[in-house]
PDB file of C-alpha atoms in Angstrom:
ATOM      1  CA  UNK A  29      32.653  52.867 114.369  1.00  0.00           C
ATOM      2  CA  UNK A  30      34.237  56.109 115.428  1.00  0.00           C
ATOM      3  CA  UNK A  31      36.260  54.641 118.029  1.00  0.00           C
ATOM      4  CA  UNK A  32      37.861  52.405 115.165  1.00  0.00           C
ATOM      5  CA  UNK A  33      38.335  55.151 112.840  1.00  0.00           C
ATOM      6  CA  UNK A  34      39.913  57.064 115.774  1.00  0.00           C
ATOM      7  CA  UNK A  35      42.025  53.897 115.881  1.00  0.00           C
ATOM      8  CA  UNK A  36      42.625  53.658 112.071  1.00  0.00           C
ATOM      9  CA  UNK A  37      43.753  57.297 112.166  1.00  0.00           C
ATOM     10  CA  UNK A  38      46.173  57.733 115.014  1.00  0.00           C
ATOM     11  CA  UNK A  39      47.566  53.649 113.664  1.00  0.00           C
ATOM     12  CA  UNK A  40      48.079  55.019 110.006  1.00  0.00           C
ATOM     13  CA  UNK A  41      49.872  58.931 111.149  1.00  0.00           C
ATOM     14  CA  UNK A  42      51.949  56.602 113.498  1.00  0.00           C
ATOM     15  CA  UNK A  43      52.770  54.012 111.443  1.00  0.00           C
ATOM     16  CA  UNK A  44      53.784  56.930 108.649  1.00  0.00           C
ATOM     17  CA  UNK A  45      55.742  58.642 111.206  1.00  0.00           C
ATOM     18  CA  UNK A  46      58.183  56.203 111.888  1.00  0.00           C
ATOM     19  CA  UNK A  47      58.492  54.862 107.780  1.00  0.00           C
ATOM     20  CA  UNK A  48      59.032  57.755 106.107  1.00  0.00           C
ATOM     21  CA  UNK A  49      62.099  59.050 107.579  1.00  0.00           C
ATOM     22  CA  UNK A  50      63.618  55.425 107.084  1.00  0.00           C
ATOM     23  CA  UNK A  51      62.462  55.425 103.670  1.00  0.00           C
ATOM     24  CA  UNK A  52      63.788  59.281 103.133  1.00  0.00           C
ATOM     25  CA  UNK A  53      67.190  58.016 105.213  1.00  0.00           C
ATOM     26  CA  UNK A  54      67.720  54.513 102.941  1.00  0.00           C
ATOM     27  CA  UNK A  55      66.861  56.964  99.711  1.00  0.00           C
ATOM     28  CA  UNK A  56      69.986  59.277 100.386  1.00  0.00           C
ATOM     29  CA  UNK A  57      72.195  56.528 101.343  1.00  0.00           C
ATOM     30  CA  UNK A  58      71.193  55.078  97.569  1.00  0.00           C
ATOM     31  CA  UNK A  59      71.519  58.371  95.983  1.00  0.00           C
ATOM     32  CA  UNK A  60      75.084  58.815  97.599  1.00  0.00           C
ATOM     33  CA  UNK A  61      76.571  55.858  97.758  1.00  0.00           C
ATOM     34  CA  UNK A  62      74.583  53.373  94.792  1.00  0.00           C
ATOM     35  CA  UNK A  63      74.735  49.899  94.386  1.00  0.00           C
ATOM     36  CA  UNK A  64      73.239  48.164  91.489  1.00  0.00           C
ATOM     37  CA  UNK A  65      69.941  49.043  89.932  1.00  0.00           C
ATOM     38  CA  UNK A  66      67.215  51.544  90.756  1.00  0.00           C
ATOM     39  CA  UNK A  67      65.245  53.436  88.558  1.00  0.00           C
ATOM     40  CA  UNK A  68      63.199  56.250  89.615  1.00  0.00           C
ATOM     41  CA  UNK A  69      60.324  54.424  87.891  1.00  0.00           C
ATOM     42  CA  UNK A  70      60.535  51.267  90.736  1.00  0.00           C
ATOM     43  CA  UNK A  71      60.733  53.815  93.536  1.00  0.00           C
ATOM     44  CA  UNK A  72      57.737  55.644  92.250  1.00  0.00           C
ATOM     45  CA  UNK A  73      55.359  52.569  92.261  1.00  0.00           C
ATOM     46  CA  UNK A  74      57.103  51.182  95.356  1.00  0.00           C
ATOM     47  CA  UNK A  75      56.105  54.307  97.091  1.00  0.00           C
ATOM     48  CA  UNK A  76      52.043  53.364  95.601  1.00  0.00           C
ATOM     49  CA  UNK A  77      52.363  49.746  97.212  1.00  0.00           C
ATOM     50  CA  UNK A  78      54.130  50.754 100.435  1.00  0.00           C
ATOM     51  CA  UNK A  79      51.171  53.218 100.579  1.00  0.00           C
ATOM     52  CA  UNK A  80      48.351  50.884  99.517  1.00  0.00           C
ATOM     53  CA  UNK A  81      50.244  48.905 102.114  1.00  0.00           C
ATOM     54  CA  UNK A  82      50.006  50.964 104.998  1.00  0.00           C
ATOM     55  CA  UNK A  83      46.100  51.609 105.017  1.00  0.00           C
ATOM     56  CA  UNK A  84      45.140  47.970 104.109  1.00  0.00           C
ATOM     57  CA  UNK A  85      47.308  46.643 107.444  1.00  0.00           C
ATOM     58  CA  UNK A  86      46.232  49.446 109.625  1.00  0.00           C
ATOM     59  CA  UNK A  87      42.480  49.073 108.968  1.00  0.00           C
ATOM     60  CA  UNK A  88      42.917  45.332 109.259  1.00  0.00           C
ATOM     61  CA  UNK A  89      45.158  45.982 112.604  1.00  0.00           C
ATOM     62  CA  UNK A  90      42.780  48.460 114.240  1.00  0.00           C
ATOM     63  CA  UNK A  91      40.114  45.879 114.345  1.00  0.00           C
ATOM     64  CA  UNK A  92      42.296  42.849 115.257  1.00  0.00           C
ATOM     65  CA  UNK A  93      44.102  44.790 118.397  1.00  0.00           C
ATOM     66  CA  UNK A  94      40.683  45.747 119.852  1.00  0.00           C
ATOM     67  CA  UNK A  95      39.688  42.295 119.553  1.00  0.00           C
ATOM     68  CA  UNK A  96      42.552  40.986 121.103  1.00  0.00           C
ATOM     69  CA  UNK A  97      42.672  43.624 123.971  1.00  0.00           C
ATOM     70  CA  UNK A  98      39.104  42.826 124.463  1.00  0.00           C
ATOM     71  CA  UNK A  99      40.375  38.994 125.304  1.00  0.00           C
ATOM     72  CA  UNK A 100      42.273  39.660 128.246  1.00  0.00           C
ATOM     73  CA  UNK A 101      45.088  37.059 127.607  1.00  0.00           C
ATOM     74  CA  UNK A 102      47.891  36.942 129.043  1.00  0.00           C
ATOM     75  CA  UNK A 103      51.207  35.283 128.015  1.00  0.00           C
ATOM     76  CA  UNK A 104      52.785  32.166 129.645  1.00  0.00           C
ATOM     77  CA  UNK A 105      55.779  33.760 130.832  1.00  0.00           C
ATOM     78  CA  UNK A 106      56.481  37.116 131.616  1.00  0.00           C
ATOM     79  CA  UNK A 107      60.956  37.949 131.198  1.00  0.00           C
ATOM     80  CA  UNK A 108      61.820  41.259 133.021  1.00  0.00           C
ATOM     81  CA  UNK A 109      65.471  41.965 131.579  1.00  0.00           C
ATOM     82  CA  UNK A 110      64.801  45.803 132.622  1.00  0.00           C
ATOM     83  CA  UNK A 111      66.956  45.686 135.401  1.00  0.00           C
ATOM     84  CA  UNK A 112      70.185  45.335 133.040  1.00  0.00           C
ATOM     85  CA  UNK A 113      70.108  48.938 132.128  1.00  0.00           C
ATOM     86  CA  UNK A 114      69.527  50.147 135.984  1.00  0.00           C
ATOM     87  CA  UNK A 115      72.831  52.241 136.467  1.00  0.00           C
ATOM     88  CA  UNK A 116      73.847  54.854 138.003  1.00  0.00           C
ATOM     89  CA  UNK A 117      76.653  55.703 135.436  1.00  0.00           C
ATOM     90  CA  UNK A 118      75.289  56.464 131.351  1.00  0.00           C
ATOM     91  CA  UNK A 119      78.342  54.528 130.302  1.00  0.00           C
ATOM     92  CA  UNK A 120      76.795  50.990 131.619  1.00  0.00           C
ATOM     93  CA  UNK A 121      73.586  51.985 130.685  1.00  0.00           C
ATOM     94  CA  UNK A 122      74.022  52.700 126.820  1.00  0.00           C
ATOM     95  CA  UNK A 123      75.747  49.235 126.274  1.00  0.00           C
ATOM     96  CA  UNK A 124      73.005  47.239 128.400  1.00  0.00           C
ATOM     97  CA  UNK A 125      69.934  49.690 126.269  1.00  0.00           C
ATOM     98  CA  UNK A 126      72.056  48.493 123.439  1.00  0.00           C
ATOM     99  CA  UNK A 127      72.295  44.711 124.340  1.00  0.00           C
ATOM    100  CA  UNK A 128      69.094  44.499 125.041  1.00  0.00           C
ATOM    101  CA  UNK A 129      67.417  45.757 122.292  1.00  0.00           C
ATOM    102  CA  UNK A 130      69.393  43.420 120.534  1.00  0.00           C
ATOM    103  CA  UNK A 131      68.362  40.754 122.776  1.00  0.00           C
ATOM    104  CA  UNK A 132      65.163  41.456 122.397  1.00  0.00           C
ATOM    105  CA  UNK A 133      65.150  41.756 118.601  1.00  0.00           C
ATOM    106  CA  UNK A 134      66.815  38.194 118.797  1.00  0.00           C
ATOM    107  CA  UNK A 135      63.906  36.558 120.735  1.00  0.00           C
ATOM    108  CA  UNK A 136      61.593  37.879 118.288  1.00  0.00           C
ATOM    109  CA  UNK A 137      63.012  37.099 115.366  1.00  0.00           C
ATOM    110  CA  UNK A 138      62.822  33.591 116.058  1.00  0.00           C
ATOM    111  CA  UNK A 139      59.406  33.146 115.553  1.00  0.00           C
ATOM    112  CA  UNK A 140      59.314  35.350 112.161  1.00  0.00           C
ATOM    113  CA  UNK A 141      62.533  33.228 111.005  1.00  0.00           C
ATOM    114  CA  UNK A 142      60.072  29.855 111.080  1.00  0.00           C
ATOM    115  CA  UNK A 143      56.764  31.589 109.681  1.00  0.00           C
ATOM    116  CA  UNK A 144      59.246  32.871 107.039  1.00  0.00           C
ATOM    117  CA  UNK A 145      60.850  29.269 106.059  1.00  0.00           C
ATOM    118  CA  UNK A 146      57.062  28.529 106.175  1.00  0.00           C
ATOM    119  CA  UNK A 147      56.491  30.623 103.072  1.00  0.00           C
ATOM    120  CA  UNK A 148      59.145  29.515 101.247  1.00  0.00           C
ATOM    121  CA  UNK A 149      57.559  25.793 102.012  1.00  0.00           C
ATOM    122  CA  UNK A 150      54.211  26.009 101.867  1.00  0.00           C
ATOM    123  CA  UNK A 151      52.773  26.709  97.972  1.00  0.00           C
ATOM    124  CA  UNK A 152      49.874  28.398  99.312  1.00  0.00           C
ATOM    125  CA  UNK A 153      51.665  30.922 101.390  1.00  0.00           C
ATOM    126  CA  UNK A 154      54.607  31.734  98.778  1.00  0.00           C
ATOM    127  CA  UNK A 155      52.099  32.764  96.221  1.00  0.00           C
ATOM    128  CA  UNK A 156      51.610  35.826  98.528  1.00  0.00           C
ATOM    129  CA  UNK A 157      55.159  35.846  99.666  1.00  0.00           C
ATOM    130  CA  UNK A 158      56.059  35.428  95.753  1.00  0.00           C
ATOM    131  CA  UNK A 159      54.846  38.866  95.220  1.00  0.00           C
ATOM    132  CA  UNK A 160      57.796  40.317  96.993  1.00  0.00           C
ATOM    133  CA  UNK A 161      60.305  37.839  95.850  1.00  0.00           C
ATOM    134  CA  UNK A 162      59.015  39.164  92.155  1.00  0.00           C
ATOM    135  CA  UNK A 163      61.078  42.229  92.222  1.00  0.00           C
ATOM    136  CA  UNK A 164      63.690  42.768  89.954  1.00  0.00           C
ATOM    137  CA  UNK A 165      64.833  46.305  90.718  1.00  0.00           C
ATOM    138  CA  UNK A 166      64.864  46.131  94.546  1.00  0.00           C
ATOM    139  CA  UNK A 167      65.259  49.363  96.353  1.00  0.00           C
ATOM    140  CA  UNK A 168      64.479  50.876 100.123  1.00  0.00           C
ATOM    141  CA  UNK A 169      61.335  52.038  98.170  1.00  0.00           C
ATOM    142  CA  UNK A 170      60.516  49.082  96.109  1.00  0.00           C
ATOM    143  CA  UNK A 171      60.522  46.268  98.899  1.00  0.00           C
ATOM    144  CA  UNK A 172      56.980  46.442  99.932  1.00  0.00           C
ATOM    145  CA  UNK A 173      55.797  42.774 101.074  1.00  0.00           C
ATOM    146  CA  UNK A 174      51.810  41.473 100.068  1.00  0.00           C
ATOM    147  CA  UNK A 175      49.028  43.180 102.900  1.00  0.00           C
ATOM    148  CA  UNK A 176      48.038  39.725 102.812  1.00  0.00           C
ATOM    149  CA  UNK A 177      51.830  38.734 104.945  1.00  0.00           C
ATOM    150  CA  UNK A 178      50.693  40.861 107.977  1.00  0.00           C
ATOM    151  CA  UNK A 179      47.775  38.990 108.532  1.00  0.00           C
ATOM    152  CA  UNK A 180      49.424  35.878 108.065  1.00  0.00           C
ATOM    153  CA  UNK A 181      51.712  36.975 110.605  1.00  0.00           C
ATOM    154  CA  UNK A 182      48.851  37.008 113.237  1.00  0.00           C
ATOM    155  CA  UNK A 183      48.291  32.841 113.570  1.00  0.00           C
ATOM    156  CA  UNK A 184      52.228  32.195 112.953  1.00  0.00           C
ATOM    157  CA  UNK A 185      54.133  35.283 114.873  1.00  0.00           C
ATOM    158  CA  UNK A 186      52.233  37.264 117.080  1.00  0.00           C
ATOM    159  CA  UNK A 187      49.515  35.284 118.264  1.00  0.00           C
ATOM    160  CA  UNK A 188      52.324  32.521 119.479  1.00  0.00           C
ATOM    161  CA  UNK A 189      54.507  35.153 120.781  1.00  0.00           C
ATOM    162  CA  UNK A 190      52.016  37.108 122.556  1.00  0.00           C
ATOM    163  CA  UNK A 191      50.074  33.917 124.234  1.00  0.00           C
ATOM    164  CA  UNK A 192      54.195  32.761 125.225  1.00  0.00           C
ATOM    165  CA  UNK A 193      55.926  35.480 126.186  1.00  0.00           C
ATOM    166  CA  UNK A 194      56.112  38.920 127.587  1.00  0.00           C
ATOM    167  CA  UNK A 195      59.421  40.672 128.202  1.00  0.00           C
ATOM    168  CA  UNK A 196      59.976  43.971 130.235  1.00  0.00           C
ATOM    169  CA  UNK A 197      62.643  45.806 128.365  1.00  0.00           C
ATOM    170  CA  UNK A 198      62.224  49.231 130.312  1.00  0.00           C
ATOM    171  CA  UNK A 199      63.364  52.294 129.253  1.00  0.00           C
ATOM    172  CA  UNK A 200      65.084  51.718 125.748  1.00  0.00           C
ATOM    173  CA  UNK A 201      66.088  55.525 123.994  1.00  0.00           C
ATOM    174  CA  UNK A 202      63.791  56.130 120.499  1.00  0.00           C
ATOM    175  CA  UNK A 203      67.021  56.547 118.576  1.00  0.00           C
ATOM    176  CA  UNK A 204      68.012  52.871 119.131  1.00  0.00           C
ATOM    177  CA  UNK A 205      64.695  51.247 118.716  1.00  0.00           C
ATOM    178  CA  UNK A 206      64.434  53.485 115.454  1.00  0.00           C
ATOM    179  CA  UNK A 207      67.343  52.094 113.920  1.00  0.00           C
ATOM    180  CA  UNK A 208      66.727  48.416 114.737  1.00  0.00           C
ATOM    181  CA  UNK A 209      62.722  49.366 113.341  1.00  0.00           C
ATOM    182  CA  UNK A 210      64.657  50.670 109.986  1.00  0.00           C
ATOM    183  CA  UNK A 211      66.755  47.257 109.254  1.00  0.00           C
ATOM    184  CA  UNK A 212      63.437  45.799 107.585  1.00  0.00           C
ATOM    185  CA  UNK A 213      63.592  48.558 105.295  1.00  0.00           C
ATOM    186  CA  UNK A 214      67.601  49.224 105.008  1.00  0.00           C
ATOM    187  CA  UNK A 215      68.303  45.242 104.556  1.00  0.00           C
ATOM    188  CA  UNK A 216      66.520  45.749 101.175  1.00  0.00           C
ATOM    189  CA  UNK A 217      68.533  48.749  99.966  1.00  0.00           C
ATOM    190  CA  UNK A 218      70.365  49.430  96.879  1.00  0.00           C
ATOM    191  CA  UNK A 219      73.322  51.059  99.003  1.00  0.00           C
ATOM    192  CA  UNK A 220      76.977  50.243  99.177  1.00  0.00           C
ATOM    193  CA  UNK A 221      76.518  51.227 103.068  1.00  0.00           C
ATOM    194  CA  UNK A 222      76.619  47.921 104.936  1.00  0.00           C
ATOM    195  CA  UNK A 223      77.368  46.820 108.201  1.00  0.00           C
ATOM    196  CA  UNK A 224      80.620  44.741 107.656  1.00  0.00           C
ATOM    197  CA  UNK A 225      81.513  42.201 110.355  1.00  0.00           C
ATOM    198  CA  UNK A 226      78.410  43.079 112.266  1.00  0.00           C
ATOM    199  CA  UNK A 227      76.161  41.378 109.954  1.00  0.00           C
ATOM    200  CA  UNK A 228      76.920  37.988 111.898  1.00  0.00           C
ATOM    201  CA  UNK A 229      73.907  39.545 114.395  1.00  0.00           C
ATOM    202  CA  UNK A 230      71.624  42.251 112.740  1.00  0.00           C
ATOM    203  CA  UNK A 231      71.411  41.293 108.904  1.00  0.00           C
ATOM    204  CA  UNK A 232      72.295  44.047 106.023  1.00  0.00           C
ATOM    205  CA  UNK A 233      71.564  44.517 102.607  1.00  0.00           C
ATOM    206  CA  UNK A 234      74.282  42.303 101.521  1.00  0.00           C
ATOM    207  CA  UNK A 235      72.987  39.605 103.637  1.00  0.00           C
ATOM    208  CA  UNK A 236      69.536  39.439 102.415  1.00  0.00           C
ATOM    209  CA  UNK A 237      70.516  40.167  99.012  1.00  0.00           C
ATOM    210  CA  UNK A 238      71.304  36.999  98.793  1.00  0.00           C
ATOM    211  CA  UNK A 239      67.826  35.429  99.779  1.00  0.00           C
ATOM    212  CA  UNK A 240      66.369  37.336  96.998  1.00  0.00           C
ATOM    213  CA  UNK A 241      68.568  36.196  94.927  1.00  0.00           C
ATOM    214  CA  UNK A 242      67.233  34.914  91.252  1.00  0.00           C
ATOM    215  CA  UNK A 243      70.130  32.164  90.764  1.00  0.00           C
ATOM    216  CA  UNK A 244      68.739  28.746  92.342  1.00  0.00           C
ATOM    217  CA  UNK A 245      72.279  28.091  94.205  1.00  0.00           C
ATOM    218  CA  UNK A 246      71.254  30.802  96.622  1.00  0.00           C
ATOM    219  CA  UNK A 247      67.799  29.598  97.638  1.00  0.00           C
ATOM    220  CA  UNK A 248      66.141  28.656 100.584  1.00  0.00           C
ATOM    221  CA  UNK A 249      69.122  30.771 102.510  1.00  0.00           C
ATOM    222  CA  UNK A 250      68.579  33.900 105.270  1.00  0.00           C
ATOM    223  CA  UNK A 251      65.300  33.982 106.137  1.00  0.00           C
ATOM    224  CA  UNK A 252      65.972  36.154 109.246  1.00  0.00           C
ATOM    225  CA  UNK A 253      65.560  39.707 109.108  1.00  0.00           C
ATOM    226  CA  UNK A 254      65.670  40.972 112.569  1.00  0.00           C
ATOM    227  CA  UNK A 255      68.908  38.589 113.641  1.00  0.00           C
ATOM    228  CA  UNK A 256      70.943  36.381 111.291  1.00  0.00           C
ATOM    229  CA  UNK A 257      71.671  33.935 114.779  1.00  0.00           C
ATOM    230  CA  UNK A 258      68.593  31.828 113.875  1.00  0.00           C
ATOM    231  CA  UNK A 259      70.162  31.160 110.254  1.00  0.00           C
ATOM    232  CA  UNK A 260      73.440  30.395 111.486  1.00  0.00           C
ATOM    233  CA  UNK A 261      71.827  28.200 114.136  1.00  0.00           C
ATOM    234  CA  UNK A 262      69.661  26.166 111.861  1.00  0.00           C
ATOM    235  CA  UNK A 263      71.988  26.164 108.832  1.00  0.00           C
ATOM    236  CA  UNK A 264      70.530  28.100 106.749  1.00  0.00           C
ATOM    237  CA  UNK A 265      73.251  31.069 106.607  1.00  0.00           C
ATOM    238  CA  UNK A 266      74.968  31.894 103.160  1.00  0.00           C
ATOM    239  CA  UNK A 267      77.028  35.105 103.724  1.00  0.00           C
ATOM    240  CA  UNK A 268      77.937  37.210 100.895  1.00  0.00           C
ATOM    241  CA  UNK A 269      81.423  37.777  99.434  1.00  0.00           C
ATOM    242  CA  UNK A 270      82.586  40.592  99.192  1.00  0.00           C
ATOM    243  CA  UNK A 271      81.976  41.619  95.655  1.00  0.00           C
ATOM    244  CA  UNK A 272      78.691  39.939  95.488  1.00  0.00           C
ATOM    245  CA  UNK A 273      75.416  41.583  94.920  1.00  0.00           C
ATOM    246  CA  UNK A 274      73.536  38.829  92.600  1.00  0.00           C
ATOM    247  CA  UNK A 275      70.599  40.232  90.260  1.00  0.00           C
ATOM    248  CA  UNK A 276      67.379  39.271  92.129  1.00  0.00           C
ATOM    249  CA  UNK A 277      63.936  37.892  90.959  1.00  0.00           C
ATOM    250  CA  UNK A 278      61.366  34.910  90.409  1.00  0.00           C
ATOM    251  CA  UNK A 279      62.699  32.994  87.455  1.00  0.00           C
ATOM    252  CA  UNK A 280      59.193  33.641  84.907  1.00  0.00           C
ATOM    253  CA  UNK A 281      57.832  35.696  87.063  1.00  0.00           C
ATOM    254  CA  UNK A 282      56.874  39.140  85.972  1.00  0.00           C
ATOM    255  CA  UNK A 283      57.472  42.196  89.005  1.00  0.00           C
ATOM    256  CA  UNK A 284      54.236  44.046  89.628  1.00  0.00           C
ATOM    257  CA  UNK A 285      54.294  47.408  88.183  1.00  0.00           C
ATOM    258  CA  UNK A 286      50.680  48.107  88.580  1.00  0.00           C
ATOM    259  CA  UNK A 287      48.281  48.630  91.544  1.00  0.00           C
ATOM    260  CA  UNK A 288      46.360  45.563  90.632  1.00  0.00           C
ATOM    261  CA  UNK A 289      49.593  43.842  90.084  1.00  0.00           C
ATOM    262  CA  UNK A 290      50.500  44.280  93.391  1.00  0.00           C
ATOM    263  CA  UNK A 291      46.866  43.502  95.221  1.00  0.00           C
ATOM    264  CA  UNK A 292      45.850  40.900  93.317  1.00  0.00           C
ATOM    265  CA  UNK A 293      48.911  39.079  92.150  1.00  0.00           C
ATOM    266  CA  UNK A 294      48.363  36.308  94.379  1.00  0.00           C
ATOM    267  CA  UNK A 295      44.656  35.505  93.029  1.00  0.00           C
ATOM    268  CA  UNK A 296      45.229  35.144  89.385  1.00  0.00           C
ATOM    269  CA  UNK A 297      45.525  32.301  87.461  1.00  0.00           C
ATOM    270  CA  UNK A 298      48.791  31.820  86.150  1.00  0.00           C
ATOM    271  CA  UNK A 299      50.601  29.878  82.942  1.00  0.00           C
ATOM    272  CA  UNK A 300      51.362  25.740  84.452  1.00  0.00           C
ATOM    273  CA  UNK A 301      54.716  26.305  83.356  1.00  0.00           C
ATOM    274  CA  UNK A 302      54.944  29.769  85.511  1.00  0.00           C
ATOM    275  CA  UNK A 303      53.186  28.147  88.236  1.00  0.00           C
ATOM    276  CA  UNK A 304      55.738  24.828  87.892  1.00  0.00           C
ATOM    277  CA  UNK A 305      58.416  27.300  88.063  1.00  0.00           C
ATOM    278  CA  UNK A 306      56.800  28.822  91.029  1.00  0.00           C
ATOM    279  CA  UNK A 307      56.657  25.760  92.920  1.00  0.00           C
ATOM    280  CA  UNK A 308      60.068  24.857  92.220  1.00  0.00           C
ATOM    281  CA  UNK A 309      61.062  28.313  94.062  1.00  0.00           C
ATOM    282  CA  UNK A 310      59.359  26.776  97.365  1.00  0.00           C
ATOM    283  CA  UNK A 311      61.274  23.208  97.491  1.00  0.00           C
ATOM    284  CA  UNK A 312      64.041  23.021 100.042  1.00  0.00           C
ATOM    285  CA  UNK A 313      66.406  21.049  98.913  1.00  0.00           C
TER     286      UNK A 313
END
């Protein structure tokens, strides 16, 4: 038991580390340079579920990684890319750190892009999803997903990934895996600050917008978050004009705006015609 806590501790002061200052940098980007709605009141209880968040998933994830450690198994196929940012000369090197964090972030996304068309299939799995499809003012601070999606994640991303593949990156600087690690957060931002052409690769807030979006035109559309390549691949890419930023939402779905809103959302019964409504949200057409 104190080894876990030790784990739990030194997980959660990480994990905190590395959200706040996106959540802090996102916040001042909405603050300067707004787009659309958001109320003080939906960052306040966004900050509640991202923190509710946090130490659910970390206790859960303490126990699972010493679990899986204790296993011993090793992946398929190991990829060692490290050797395209061996150079003698920094200006090769930052391009190939660049490209292959980007690389990387590809590969990876490719197994979250299917788990995530998954939720938006399966009725059991979007009534956890739904939660964060349920916002209505949607804000750096008010995007928190369900802790029931990371564990989810285990049998559909990282279990498959880990058991498949293993690739060396080497030496990657913090600063560019902190920005990729802050487009979760960033895509879901109430900012006129986007990324322009760019979003053809790395998704922006624009981009996902439109997957929350509350009209039914625009569903079933950009389920990638780390790479918008899978989407385009598989058909599934609807790229935003330029002066659209549609209102987003459940139709008859309410937003949590409680603590037991947001834990327990899933697990309640619901009105048929909210739950037929519901359903309808998870049909690809």
């Amino acid at each position: 038991m104190p080894a876990y806590l030790h784990d739990f501790a030194n997980t959660a002061l990480a994990y905190a580390h590395n959200l706040l200052p996106v959540l802090a940098a996102c916040l001042l980007l909405e603050l300067l340079l707004p787009l659309g709605r958001a109320t003080l009141a939906s960052r306040v209880r966004g900050a509640g579920f991202w923190a509710a968040y946090v130490v659910i998933t970390t206790a859960f994830f303490a126990a699972f990684n010493s679990l899986w450690t204790s296993l011993g198994l090793r992946p398929l196929f190991m990829l060692d890319i490290s050797v395209l940012s061996h150079s003698e000369h920094a200006a090769l090197r930052w391009p190939a750190y660049i490209a292959i964090a980007i690389v990387s972030t590809i590969l990876g996304d490719f197994f979250y892009y299917w788990f995530h068309r998954f939720q938006h299939t399966s009725a059991f799995l979007w009534r956890f999803h739904e939660v964060h499809h349920a916002i209505r003012d949607m804000n750096a601070f008010n995007s928190a997903h369900h802790w029931t999606e990371e564990i989810f994640r285990i049998p559909f991303v990282i279990v498959p990934m880990t058991l498949l593949i293993n690739w060396n990156t080497g030496y990657i600087p913090a600063i560019i895996g902190a920005i990729l690690g802050a487009q979760g957060i960033y895509e879901h931002s109430a900012t006129r600050i986007s990324l322009g052409w760019f979003r053809y690769i790395i998704p922006d807030n624009r981009f996902h917008r439109m997957h929350h979006s509350i009209h039914k035109s625009d569903w079933n559309r950009n389920f990638g978050s780390g790479s918008a390549i899978w989407d385009i691949l598989f058909r599934t890419a609807r790229f935003p004009r330029r002066d659209e930023w549609p209102e987003v939402g459940v139709p008859g779905v309410a937003e949590p705006r409680t603590m037991a809103d947001y834990l327990f959302m899933p697990f309640r019964r619901r009105d048929d015609t909210i739950a037929a409504q519901s359903a309808e949200n998870v049909t690809v057409k």
